[in-house]
Amino acid sequence: MRRWSAWLGLAMFVFAGVNRPAAAPLEVYGRLPTIEDIDITPNGKLLAYVTELSGQRMIVIYDIDAASASWGLRVGEQKIRQLHWADNDRLLVTASTTSSIFGVIAPKQEYFVTQSVSLATKTGHPILQDASDSLNVSLGVPESRTIDGHTVVFVQGMHFVNNLGFLTLFSVDLDSDRVRAVAVGNKYAAGWWVDERGNVIAAASYDNDSRTWSIKLSHDGKWQEVYSQVAPVDPPEILGITSDGASLVLQTVDDKGFSPVWINLSDGSQRPPPATNSTFGVPLEDPA
């Protein structure tokens, strides 16, 4: 069976105008919160969030200066997993559905698809729909970067080589809709990290036989392993790059709890984190 060029379909969103809601009756203030997710544009002008209006689940675009909802997208029963503004005009909407994929030998399971929705054109499409020999599913959280004035989204997906699927990092230029496979993994691939210029600087691997998680850094086109840990249950997580751009921050888990590890990007050495609480929460990220 040919296992490439397969397609996973999700219902397209329905665009709809949204009027400013009327004042809520007193009894609604005793209910549970109705906002499921929220994200703000890089310029701080718009909010996007999931809520229910007139019995319909919708993604609402809210203008902060005007203090009103301008328009929205009906999402029905789709599971919205993440909202993320790629820039001030385009919203990345990641939704999931449980299904089998025609033409692919894989179990029936939950698959994620990320769409780019433009406020200017009121249109949207899956960002990986033009990826050749690949699924249009997202495997991981999409990240946006501004490169040479273009909004570029980096997202992991599944690319097929000789009818075998491998975890792959794609870049998607939202201005030209060009999709490119940046890094094609092997059976051990567990993810990549991209710096603010769009360069792949770190690659994570997981050996299921030895239960070993490791990370490599890229220097002058060569990869060097700089950290590894036996992690049968909870492998380390890459949190991001420090504000000075000098270190990659990992969060590790052991029998004592969470511990941060800072890895110097220039030589792969470890350096002590600042004298703060050793447990990191959700990091704040520069949207640009």
PDB file of C-alpha atoms in Angstrom:
ATOM      1  CA  MET A   1       0.000   0.000   0.000  1.00  0.00           C
ATOM      2  CA  ARG A   2       1.335   3.449  -0.858  1.00  0.00           C
ATOM      3  CA  ARG A   3       1.645   5.435   2.323  1.00  0.00           C
ATOM      4  CA  TRP A   4       2.357   8.913   1.074  1.00  0.00           C
ATOM      5  CA  SER A   5       0.333  11.836  -0.192  1.00  0.00           C
ATOM      6  CA  ALA A   6      -2.349  10.974   2.365  1.00  0.00           C
ATOM      7  CA  TRP A   7      -4.760  13.601   3.619  1.00  0.00           C
ATOM      8  CA  LEU A   8      -6.586  14.149   6.848  1.00  0.00           C
ATOM      9  CA  GLY A   9      -9.686  16.280   6.469  1.00  0.00           C
ATOM     10  CA  LEU A  10     -11.176  18.567   9.082  1.00  0.00           C
ATOM     11  CA  ALA A  11     -14.263  20.664   8.575  1.00  0.00           C
ATOM     12  CA  MET A  12     -13.367  24.183   7.475  1.00  0.00           C
ATOM     13  CA  PHE A  13     -14.338  26.989   9.786  1.00  0.00           C
ATOM     14  CA  VAL A  14     -17.367  29.129   8.983  1.00  0.00           C
ATOM     15  CA  PHE A  15     -16.671  32.853   9.123  1.00  0.00           C
ATOM     16  CA  ALA A  16     -19.332  34.968  10.729  1.00  0.00           C
ATOM     17  CA  GLY A  17     -19.862  38.522  11.874  1.00  0.00           C
ATOM     18  CA  VAL A  18     -20.067  39.027  15.623  1.00  0.00           C
ATOM     19  CA  ASN A  19     -22.036  41.842  17.181  1.00  0.00           C
ATOM     20  CA  ARG A  20     -21.088  43.338  20.497  1.00  0.00           C
ATOM     21  CA  PRO A  21     -22.875  41.183  23.124  1.00  0.00           C
ATOM     22  CA  ALA A  22     -25.588  42.672  25.294  1.00  0.00           C
ATOM     23  CA  ALA A  23     -25.130  43.048  29.042  1.00  0.00           C
ATOM     24  CA  ALA A  24     -25.261  39.668  30.759  1.00  0.00           C
ATOM     25  CA  PRO A  25     -27.975  38.866  33.319  1.00  0.00           C
ATOM     26  CA  LEU A  26     -26.851  38.561  36.942  1.00  0.00           C
ATOM     27  CA  GLU A  27     -27.194  34.763  37.150  1.00  0.00           C
ATOM     28  CA  VAL A  28     -24.475  34.111  34.570  1.00  0.00           C
ATOM     29  CA  TYR A  29     -21.819  35.411  36.973  1.00  0.00           C
ATOM     30  CA  GLY A  30     -22.224  32.258  39.061  1.00  0.00           C
ATOM     31  CA  ARG A  31     -21.406  29.957  36.156  1.00  0.00           C
ATOM     32  CA  LEU A  32     -18.065  28.439  35.267  1.00  0.00           C
ATOM     33  CA  PRO A  33     -15.807  30.415  32.922  1.00  0.00           C
ATOM     34  CA  THR A  34     -16.768  30.140  29.257  1.00  0.00           C
ATOM     35  CA  ILE A  35     -13.456  31.207  27.700  1.00  0.00           C
ATOM     36  CA  GLU A  36     -11.472  28.105  26.737  1.00  0.00           C
ATOM     37  CA  ASP A  37      -8.350  29.699  25.265  1.00  0.00           C
ATOM     38  CA  ILE A  38      -7.003  33.171  24.629  1.00  0.00           C
ATOM     39  CA  ASP A  39      -4.092  34.778  22.768  1.00  0.00           C
ATOM     40  CA  ILE A  40      -3.102  38.370  22.033  1.00  0.00           C
ATOM     41  CA  THR A  41      -1.563  39.795  18.845  1.00  0.00           C
ATOM     42  CA  PRO A  42       2.097  40.895  18.985  1.00  0.00           C
ATOM     43  CA  ASN A  43       1.008  44.552  18.769  1.00  0.00           C
ATOM     44  CA  GLY A  44      -1.434  44.125  21.652  1.00  0.00           C
ATOM     45  CA  LYS A  45      -4.470  45.245  19.623  1.00  0.00           C
ATOM     46  CA  LEU A  46      -6.571  42.070  19.245  1.00  0.00           C
ATOM     47  CA  LEU A  47      -7.562  39.088  21.343  1.00  0.00           C
ATOM     48  CA  ALA A  48      -8.637  35.698  20.014  1.00  0.00           C
ATOM     49  CA  TYR A  49     -10.510  33.324  22.274  1.00  0.00           C
ATOM     50  CA  VAL A  50     -12.937  30.395  22.180  1.00  0.00           C
ATOM     51  CA  THR A  51     -16.344  30.903  23.755  1.00  0.00           C
ATOM     52  CA  GLU A  52     -20.033  30.168  23.248  1.00  0.00           C
ATOM     53  CA  LEU A  53     -22.399  32.700  21.692  1.00  0.00           C
ATOM     54  CA  SER A  54     -26.100  31.980  21.229  1.00  0.00           C
ATOM     55  CA  GLY A  55     -25.454  28.272  21.691  1.00  0.00           C
ATOM     56  CA  GLN A  56     -22.655  28.198  19.089  1.00  0.00           C
ATOM     57  CA  ARG A  57     -19.004  27.528  19.912  1.00  0.00           C
ATOM     58  CA  MET A  58     -16.934  30.219  18.231  1.00  0.00           C
ATOM     59  CA  ILE A  59     -13.488  31.730  18.006  1.00  0.00           C
ATOM     60  CA  VAL A  60     -14.039  35.419  18.679  1.00  0.00           C
ATOM     61  CA  ILE A  61     -11.732  38.195  17.503  1.00  0.00           C
ATOM     62  CA  TYR A  62     -11.961  41.043  20.020  1.00  0.00           C
ATOM     63  CA  ASP A  63     -10.698  44.564  19.333  1.00  0.00           C
ATOM     64  CA  ILE A  64      -9.210  45.883  22.572  1.00  0.00           C
ATOM     65  CA  ASP A  65      -9.260  49.589  21.618  1.00  0.00           C
ATOM     66  CA  ALA A  66     -12.870  49.437  20.392  1.00  0.00           C
ATOM     67  CA  ALA A  67     -13.874  47.200  23.331  1.00  0.00           C
ATOM     68  CA  SER A  68     -15.980  45.058  21.021  1.00  0.00           C
ATOM     69  CA  ALA A  69     -15.954  41.754  19.166  1.00  0.00           C
ATOM     70  CA  SER A  70     -15.510  42.358  15.448  1.00  0.00           C
ATOM     71  CA  TRP A  71     -16.067  38.915  13.920  1.00  0.00           C
ATOM     72  CA  GLY A  72     -15.593  35.237  14.583  1.00  0.00           C
ATOM     73  CA  LEU A  73     -15.386  31.684  13.324  1.00  0.00           C
ATOM     74  CA  ARG A  74     -17.924  28.984  14.094  1.00  0.00           C
ATOM     75  CA  VAL A  75     -16.094  25.821  15.140  1.00  0.00           C
ATOM     76  CA  GLY A  76     -18.988  23.542  16.083  1.00  0.00           C
ATOM     77  CA  GLU A  77     -17.856  20.418  17.933  1.00  0.00           C
ATOM     78  CA  GLN A  78     -14.245  20.560  16.773  1.00  0.00           C
ATOM     79  CA  LYS A  79     -11.681  20.336  19.547  1.00  0.00           C
ATOM     80  CA  ILE A  80      -9.668  23.545  19.489  1.00  0.00           C
ATOM     81  CA  ARG A  81      -6.293  22.749  21.001  1.00  0.00           C
ATOM     82  CA  GLN A  82      -4.428  26.027  20.564  1.00  0.00           C
ATOM     83  CA  LEU A  83      -4.784  29.587  19.320  1.00  0.00           C
ATOM     84  CA  HIS A  84      -1.597  31.417  18.369  1.00  0.00           C
ATOM     85  CA  TRP A  85      -1.150  34.672  16.475  1.00  0.00           C
ATOM     86  CA  ALA A  86       1.544  34.200  13.821  1.00  0.00           C
ATOM     87  CA  ASP A  87       1.545  37.969  13.303  1.00  0.00           C
ATOM     88  CA  ASN A  88      -0.926  40.835  13.682  1.00  0.00           C
ATOM     89  CA  ASP A  89      -3.169  39.571  10.869  1.00  0.00           C
ATOM     90  CA  ARG A  90      -2.942  35.781  10.841  1.00  0.00           C
ATOM     91  CA  LEU A  91      -4.211  33.457  13.552  1.00  0.00           C
ATOM     92  CA  LEU A  92      -3.001  29.858  13.783  1.00  0.00           C
ATOM     93  CA  VAL A  93      -5.823  27.568  14.898  1.00  0.00           C
ATOM     94  CA  THR A  94      -4.890  24.006  15.858  1.00  0.00           C
ATOM     95  CA  ALA A  95      -7.826  21.606  16.069  1.00  0.00           C
ATOM     96  CA  SER A  96      -7.994  17.853  16.484  1.00  0.00           C
ATOM     97  CA  THR A  97     -10.167  14.972  15.427  1.00  0.00           C
ATOM     98  CA  THR A  98     -10.093  11.218  16.049  1.00  0.00           C
ATOM     99  CA  SER A  99      -9.987   9.260  12.816  1.00  0.00           C
ATOM    100  CA  SER A 100      -8.114   6.897  10.540  1.00  0.00           C
ATOM    101  CA  ILE A 101      -6.119   8.313   7.620  1.00  0.00           C
ATOM    102  CA  PHE A 102      -6.872   6.862   4.214  1.00  0.00           C
ATOM    103  CA  GLY A 103      -3.840   5.304   2.551  1.00  0.00           C
ATOM    104  CA  VAL A 104      -1.697   5.211   5.699  1.00  0.00           C
ATOM    105  CA  ILE A 105      -0.940   2.193   7.876  1.00  0.00           C
ATOM    106  CA  ALA A 106      -1.526   3.805  11.260  1.00  0.00           C
ATOM    107  CA  PRO A 107      -3.942   3.349  14.177  1.00  0.00           C
ATOM    108  CA  LYS A 108      -7.161   5.251  14.549  1.00  0.00           C
ATOM    109  CA  GLN A 109      -6.208   8.081  16.882  1.00  0.00           C
ATOM    110  CA  GLU A 110      -6.407  11.807  17.497  1.00  0.00           C
ATOM    111  CA  TYR A 111      -4.735  13.918  14.818  1.00  0.00           C
ATOM    112  CA  PHE A 112      -4.011  17.651  14.879  1.00  0.00           C
ATOM    113  CA  VAL A 113      -4.339  20.081  11.964  1.00  0.00           C
ATOM    114  CA  THR A 114      -3.213  23.718  12.090  1.00  0.00           C
ATOM    115  CA  GLN A 115      -4.953  26.300   9.923  1.00  0.00           C
ATOM    116  CA  SER A 116      -3.796  29.827   9.170  1.00  0.00           C
ATOM    117  CA  VAL A 117      -6.717  32.259   9.261  1.00  0.00           C
ATOM    118  CA  SER A 118      -6.273  35.729   7.755  1.00  0.00           C
ATOM    119  CA  LEU A 119      -8.236  38.649   9.159  1.00  0.00           C
ATOM    120  CA  ALA A 120      -7.649  40.665   5.989  1.00  0.00           C
ATOM    121  CA  THR A 121      -9.170  38.106   3.613  1.00  0.00           C
ATOM    122  CA  LYS A 122     -11.422  36.229   6.071  1.00  0.00           C
ATOM    123  CA  THR A 123     -10.066  32.946   4.681  1.00  0.00           C
ATOM    124  CA  GLY A 124      -8.139  30.022   6.125  1.00  0.00           C
ATOM    125  CA  HIS A 125      -6.333  26.880   5.037  1.00  0.00           C
ATOM    126  CA  PRO A 126      -4.215  24.094   6.607  1.00  0.00           C
ATOM    127  CA  ILE A 127      -0.616  25.296   6.667  1.00  0.00           C
ATOM    128  CA  LEU A 128       0.760  21.908   5.566  1.00  0.00           C
ATOM    129  CA  GLN A 129      -1.717  21.294   2.747  1.00  0.00           C
ATOM    130  CA  ASP A 130       1.000  21.753   0.097  1.00  0.00           C
ATOM    131  CA  ALA A 131       3.702  19.659   1.779  1.00  0.00           C
ATOM    132  CA  SER A 132       4.695  16.973  -0.742  1.00  0.00           C
ATOM    133  CA  ASP A 133       4.868  13.312   0.313  1.00  0.00           C
ATOM    134  CA  SER A 134       3.588  14.326   3.750  1.00  0.00           C
ATOM    135  CA  LEU A 135       0.510  14.385   5.923  1.00  0.00           C
ATOM    136  CA  ASN A 136      -1.192  17.671   6.626  1.00  0.00           C
ATOM    137  CA  VAL A 137      -1.175  16.931  10.368  1.00  0.00           C
ATOM    138  CA  SER A 138       0.740  18.912  12.978  1.00  0.00           C
ATOM    139  CA  LEU A 139       2.890  17.062  15.489  1.00  0.00           C
ATOM    140  CA  GLY A 140       3.686  19.619  18.133  1.00  0.00           C
ATOM    141  CA  VAL A 141       3.078  23.314  18.723  1.00  0.00           C
ATOM    142  CA  PRO A 142       3.672  25.671  15.750  1.00  0.00           C
ATOM    143  CA  GLU A 143       6.164  28.504  16.274  1.00  0.00           C
ATOM    144  CA  SER A 144       6.258  31.738  14.261  1.00  0.00           C
ATOM    145  CA  ARG A 145       9.307  33.818  13.339  1.00  0.00           C
ATOM    146  CA  THR A 146       9.803  37.008  11.297  1.00  0.00           C
ATOM    147  CA  ILE A 147      12.523  36.354   8.692  1.00  0.00           C
ATOM    148  CA  ASP A 148      13.480  38.978   6.099  1.00  0.00           C
ATOM    149  CA  GLY A 149      10.143  40.680   6.659  1.00  0.00           C
ATOM    150  CA  HIS A 150       8.138  37.467   6.107  1.00  0.00           C
ATOM    151  CA  THR A 151       6.062  35.611   8.680  1.00  0.00           C
ATOM    152  CA  VAL A 152       7.390  32.044   8.743  1.00  0.00           C
ATOM    153  CA  VAL A 153       5.809  29.259  10.799  1.00  0.00           C
ATOM    154  CA  PHE A 154       7.831  26.251  11.934  1.00  0.00           C
ATOM    155  CA  VAL A 155       5.862  23.110  12.715  1.00  0.00           C
ATOM    156  CA  GLN A 156       6.611  19.413  13.017  1.00  0.00           C
ATOM    157  CA  GLY A 157       4.790  16.948  10.830  1.00  0.00           C
ATOM    158  CA  MET A 158       5.099  13.581   9.125  1.00  0.00           C
ATOM    159  CA  HIS A 159       7.083  13.203   5.902  1.00  0.00           C
ATOM    160  CA  PHE A 160       7.436   9.943   3.969  1.00  0.00           C
ATOM    161  CA  VAL A 161      10.713   8.581   2.588  1.00  0.00           C
ATOM    162  CA  ASN A 162      10.478   5.260   0.702  1.00  0.00           C
ATOM    163  CA  ASN A 163       6.957   4.842   2.081  1.00  0.00           C
ATOM    164  CA  LEU A 164       8.110   5.203   5.714  1.00  0.00           C
ATOM    165  CA  GLY A 165       6.980   8.159   7.783  1.00  0.00           C
ATOM    166  CA  PHE A 166       9.494  10.219   9.774  1.00  0.00           C
ATOM    167  CA  LEU A 167       9.084  13.162  12.113  1.00  0.00           C
ATOM    168  CA  THR A 168      10.007  16.261  10.101  1.00  0.00           C
ATOM    169  CA  LEU A 169      10.367  19.960  10.785  1.00  0.00           C
ATOM    170  CA  PHE A 170       8.648  22.141   8.175  1.00  0.00           C
ATOM    171  CA  SER A 171       8.848  25.861   7.539  1.00  0.00           C
ATOM    172  CA  VAL A 172       5.801  27.594   6.055  1.00  0.00           C
ATOM    173  CA  ASP A 173       6.118  31.097   4.600  1.00  0.00           C
ATOM    174  CA  LEU A 174       2.642  32.538   5.170  1.00  0.00           C
ATOM    175  CA  ASP A 175       3.227  35.310   2.612  1.00  0.00           C
ATOM    176  CA  SER A 176       4.085  32.973  -0.283  1.00  0.00           C
ATOM    177  CA  ASP A 177       2.520  29.739   1.100  1.00  0.00           C
ATOM    178  CA  ARG A 178       5.811  28.012   0.382  1.00  0.00           C
ATOM    179  CA  VAL A 179       6.275  24.835   2.448  1.00  0.00           C
ATOM    180  CA  ARG A 180       9.763  23.418   2.943  1.00  0.00           C
ATOM    181  CA  ALA A 181      11.087  20.412   4.867  1.00  0.00           C
ATOM    182  CA  VAL A 182      13.826  21.942   7.026  1.00  0.00           C
ATOM    183  CA  ALA A 183      14.939  18.783   8.872  1.00  0.00           C
ATOM    184  CA  VAL A 184      13.906  15.176   8.226  1.00  0.00           C
ATOM    185  CA  GLY A 185      14.383  12.967  11.268  1.00  0.00           C
ATOM    186  CA  ASN A 186      15.019   9.278  11.793  1.00  0.00           C
ATOM    187  CA  LYS A 187      13.367   6.742  14.088  1.00  0.00           C
ATOM    188  CA  TYR A 188      14.955   8.457  17.124  1.00  0.00           C
ATOM    189  CA  ALA A 189      13.934  12.021  16.277  1.00  0.00           C
ATOM    190  CA  ALA A 190      12.047  13.796  19.084  1.00  0.00           C
ATOM    191  CA  GLY A 191      11.997  17.422  17.937  1.00  0.00           C
ATOM    192  CA  TRP A 192      13.982  20.527  17.059  1.00  0.00           C
ATOM    193  CA  TRP A 193      14.471  24.076  18.308  1.00  0.00           C
ATOM    194  CA  VAL A 194      14.677  27.111  16.027  1.00  0.00           C
ATOM    195  CA  ASP A 195      16.275  30.442  16.956  1.00  0.00           C
ATOM    196  CA  GLU A 196      14.851  33.898  16.150  1.00  0.00           C
ATOM    197  CA  ARG A 197      16.469  33.863  12.687  1.00  0.00           C
ATOM    198  CA  GLY A 198      14.918  30.533  11.752  1.00  0.00           C
ATOM    199  CA  ASN A 199      18.107  28.493  12.157  1.00  0.00           C
ATOM    200  CA  VAL A 200      17.763  24.998  13.596  1.00  0.00           C
ATOM    201  CA  ILE A 201      20.150  25.065  16.540  1.00  0.00           C
ATOM    202  CA  ALA A 202      19.095  22.045  18.616  1.00  0.00           C
ATOM    203  CA  ALA A 203      17.769  18.545  17.913  1.00  0.00           C
ATOM    204  CA  ALA A 204      16.336  16.129  20.473  1.00  0.00           C
ATOM    205  CA  SER A 205      16.357  12.337  20.183  1.00  0.00           C
ATOM    206  CA  TYR A 206      14.861   9.481  22.190  1.00  0.00           C
ATOM    207  CA  ASP A 207      16.140   5.898  22.038  1.00  0.00           C
ATOM    208  CA  ASN A 208      13.203   3.759  23.077  1.00  0.00           C
ATOM    209  CA  ASP A 209      15.393   0.675  23.632  1.00  0.00           C
ATOM    210  CA  SER A 210      17.706   2.340  26.155  1.00  0.00           C
ATOM    211  CA  ARG A 211      15.073   4.894  27.282  1.00  0.00           C
ATOM    212  CA  THR A 212      17.657   7.627  26.729  1.00  0.00           C
ATOM    213  CA  TRP A 213      16.793  11.224  25.821  1.00  0.00           C
ATOM    214  CA  SER A 214      19.558  13.337  24.336  1.00  0.00           C
ATOM    215  CA  ILE A 215      20.084  16.687  22.695  1.00  0.00           C
ATOM    216  CA  LYS A 216      22.525  17.833  20.042  1.00  0.00           C
ATOM    217  CA  LEU A 217      23.617  21.355  19.123  1.00  0.00           C
ATOM    218  CA  SER A 218      24.546  22.499  15.629  1.00  0.00           C
ATOM    219  CA  HIS A 219      27.933  24.175  15.104  1.00  0.00           C
ATOM    220  CA  ASP A 220      29.339  24.950  11.659  1.00  0.00           C
ATOM    221  CA  GLY A 221      26.996  22.436  10.034  1.00  0.00           C
ATOM    222  CA  LYS A 222      27.949  19.615  12.430  1.00  0.00           C
ATOM    223  CA  TRP A 223      25.901  18.138  15.266  1.00  0.00           C
ATOM    224  CA  GLN A 224      27.409  17.532  18.696  1.00  0.00           C
ATOM    225  CA  GLU A 225      25.676  15.708  21.544  1.00  0.00           C
ATOM    226  CA  VAL A 226      25.851  17.899  24.641  1.00  0.00           C
ATOM    227  CA  TYR A 227      23.369  16.309  27.062  1.00  0.00           C
ATOM    228  CA  SER A 228      21.709  12.940  27.665  1.00  0.00           C
ATOM    229  CA  GLN A 229      19.582  11.418  30.386  1.00  0.00           C
ATOM    230  CA  VAL A 230      17.959   8.034  30.977  1.00  0.00           C
ATOM    231  CA  ALA A 231      14.264   8.897  31.195  1.00  0.00           C
ATOM    232  CA  PRO A 232      11.884   5.918  31.083  1.00  0.00           C
ATOM    233  CA  VAL A 233       8.839   8.048  31.984  1.00  0.00           C
ATOM    234  CA  ASP A 234       9.427  11.808  31.894  1.00  0.00           C
ATOM    235  CA  PRO A 235      12.040  12.993  29.379  1.00  0.00           C
ATOM    236  CA  PRO A 236      13.404  16.539  29.667  1.00  0.00           C
ATOM    237  CA  GLU A 237      11.570  19.404  27.982  1.00  0.00           C
ATOM    238  CA  ILE A 238      13.152  22.274  26.057  1.00  0.00           C
ATOM    239  CA  LEU A 239      11.694  25.496  27.474  1.00  0.00           C
ATOM    240  CA  GLY A 240      13.483  27.949  25.217  1.00  0.00           C
ATOM    241  CA  ILE A 241      16.450  30.228  24.784  1.00  0.00           C
ATOM    242  CA  THR A 242      17.513  32.666  27.508  1.00  0.00           C
ATOM    243  CA  SER A 243      16.917  36.383  26.973  1.00  0.00           C
ATOM    244  CA  ASP A 244      20.602  36.982  26.248  1.00  0.00           C
ATOM    245  CA  GLY A 245      20.519  34.331  23.518  1.00  0.00           C
ATOM    246  CA  ALA A 246      23.424  32.464  25.100  1.00  0.00           C
ATOM    247  CA  SER A 247      21.824  29.344  26.578  1.00  0.00           C
ATOM    248  CA  LEU A 248      19.193  26.703  25.925  1.00  0.00           C
ATOM    249  CA  VAL A 249      17.015  25.963  28.948  1.00  0.00           C
ATOM    250  CA  LEU A 250      15.884  22.411  29.691  1.00  0.00           C
ATOM    251  CA  GLN A 251      13.528  21.304  32.422  1.00  0.00           C
ATOM    252  CA  THR A 252      14.325  17.844  33.758  1.00  0.00           C
ATOM    253  CA  VAL A 253      12.298  15.584  36.052  1.00  0.00           C
ATOM    254  CA  ASP A 254      13.639  13.153  38.635  1.00  0.00           C
ATOM    255  CA  ASP A 255      12.615  11.753  42.024  1.00  0.00           C
ATOM    256  CA  LYS A 256      13.324  15.164  43.566  1.00  0.00           C
ATOM    257  CA  GLY A 257      11.000  17.014  41.192  1.00  0.00           C
ATOM    258  CA  PHE A 258      11.700  19.542  38.453  1.00  0.00           C
ATOM    259  CA  SER A 259      15.177  20.946  37.865  1.00  0.00           C
ATOM    260  CA  PRO A 260      16.405  23.403  35.206  1.00  0.00           C
ATOM    261  CA  VAL A 261      19.501  22.741  33.115  1.00  0.00           C
ATOM    262  CA  TRP A 262      21.131  25.605  31.200  1.00  0.00           C
ATOM    263  CA  ILE A 263      23.274  24.627  28.208  1.00  0.00           C
ATOM    264  CA  ASN A 264      25.675  27.135  26.687  1.00  0.00           C
ATOM    265  CA  LEU A 265      24.925  27.370  22.953  1.00  0.00           C
ATOM    266  CA  SER A 266      28.491  28.277  22.048  1.00  0.00           C
ATOM    267  CA  ASP A 267      30.259  25.205  23.465  1.00  0.00           C
ATOM    268  CA  GLY A 268      27.579  22.891  24.898  1.00  0.00           C
ATOM    269  CA  SER A 269      28.759  23.289  28.493  1.00  0.00           C
ATOM    270  CA  GLN A 270      26.302  23.471  31.357  1.00  0.00           C
ATOM    271  CA  ARG A 271      26.101  26.566  33.535  1.00  0.00           C
ATOM    272  CA  PRO A 272      24.170  27.139  36.746  1.00  0.00           C
ATOM    273  CA  PRO A 273      20.799  28.869  36.424  1.00  0.00           C
ATOM    274  CA  PRO A 274      20.183  32.167  38.205  1.00  0.00           C
ATOM    275  CA  ALA A 275      19.518  32.099  41.932  1.00  0.00           C
ATOM    276  CA  THR A 276      15.741  31.843  41.632  1.00  0.00           C
ATOM    277  CA  ASN A 277      13.142  29.198  42.312  1.00  0.00           C
ATOM    278  CA  SER A 278      14.378  26.042  40.583  1.00  0.00           C
ATOM    279  CA  THR A 279      10.933  25.161  39.216  1.00  0.00           C
ATOM    280  CA  PHE A 280       9.990  26.916  35.984  1.00  0.00           C
ATOM    281  CA  GLY A 281       6.395  27.576  35.086  1.00  0.00           C
ATOM    282  CA  VAL A 282       5.214  28.501  31.606  1.00  0.00           C
ATOM    283  CA  PRO A 283       7.910  30.637  29.970  1.00  0.00           C
ATOM    284  CA  LEU A 284       7.095  34.036  28.503  1.00  0.00           C
ATOM    285  CA  GLU A 285       8.133  34.206  24.873  1.00  0.00           C
ATOM    286  CA  ASP A 286       8.877  37.137  22.597  1.00  0.00           C
ATOM    287  CA  PRO A 287       6.217  36.720  19.872  1.00  0.00           C
ATOM    288  CA  ALA A 288       8.646  38.042  17.217  1.00  0.00           C
TER     289      ALA A 288
END
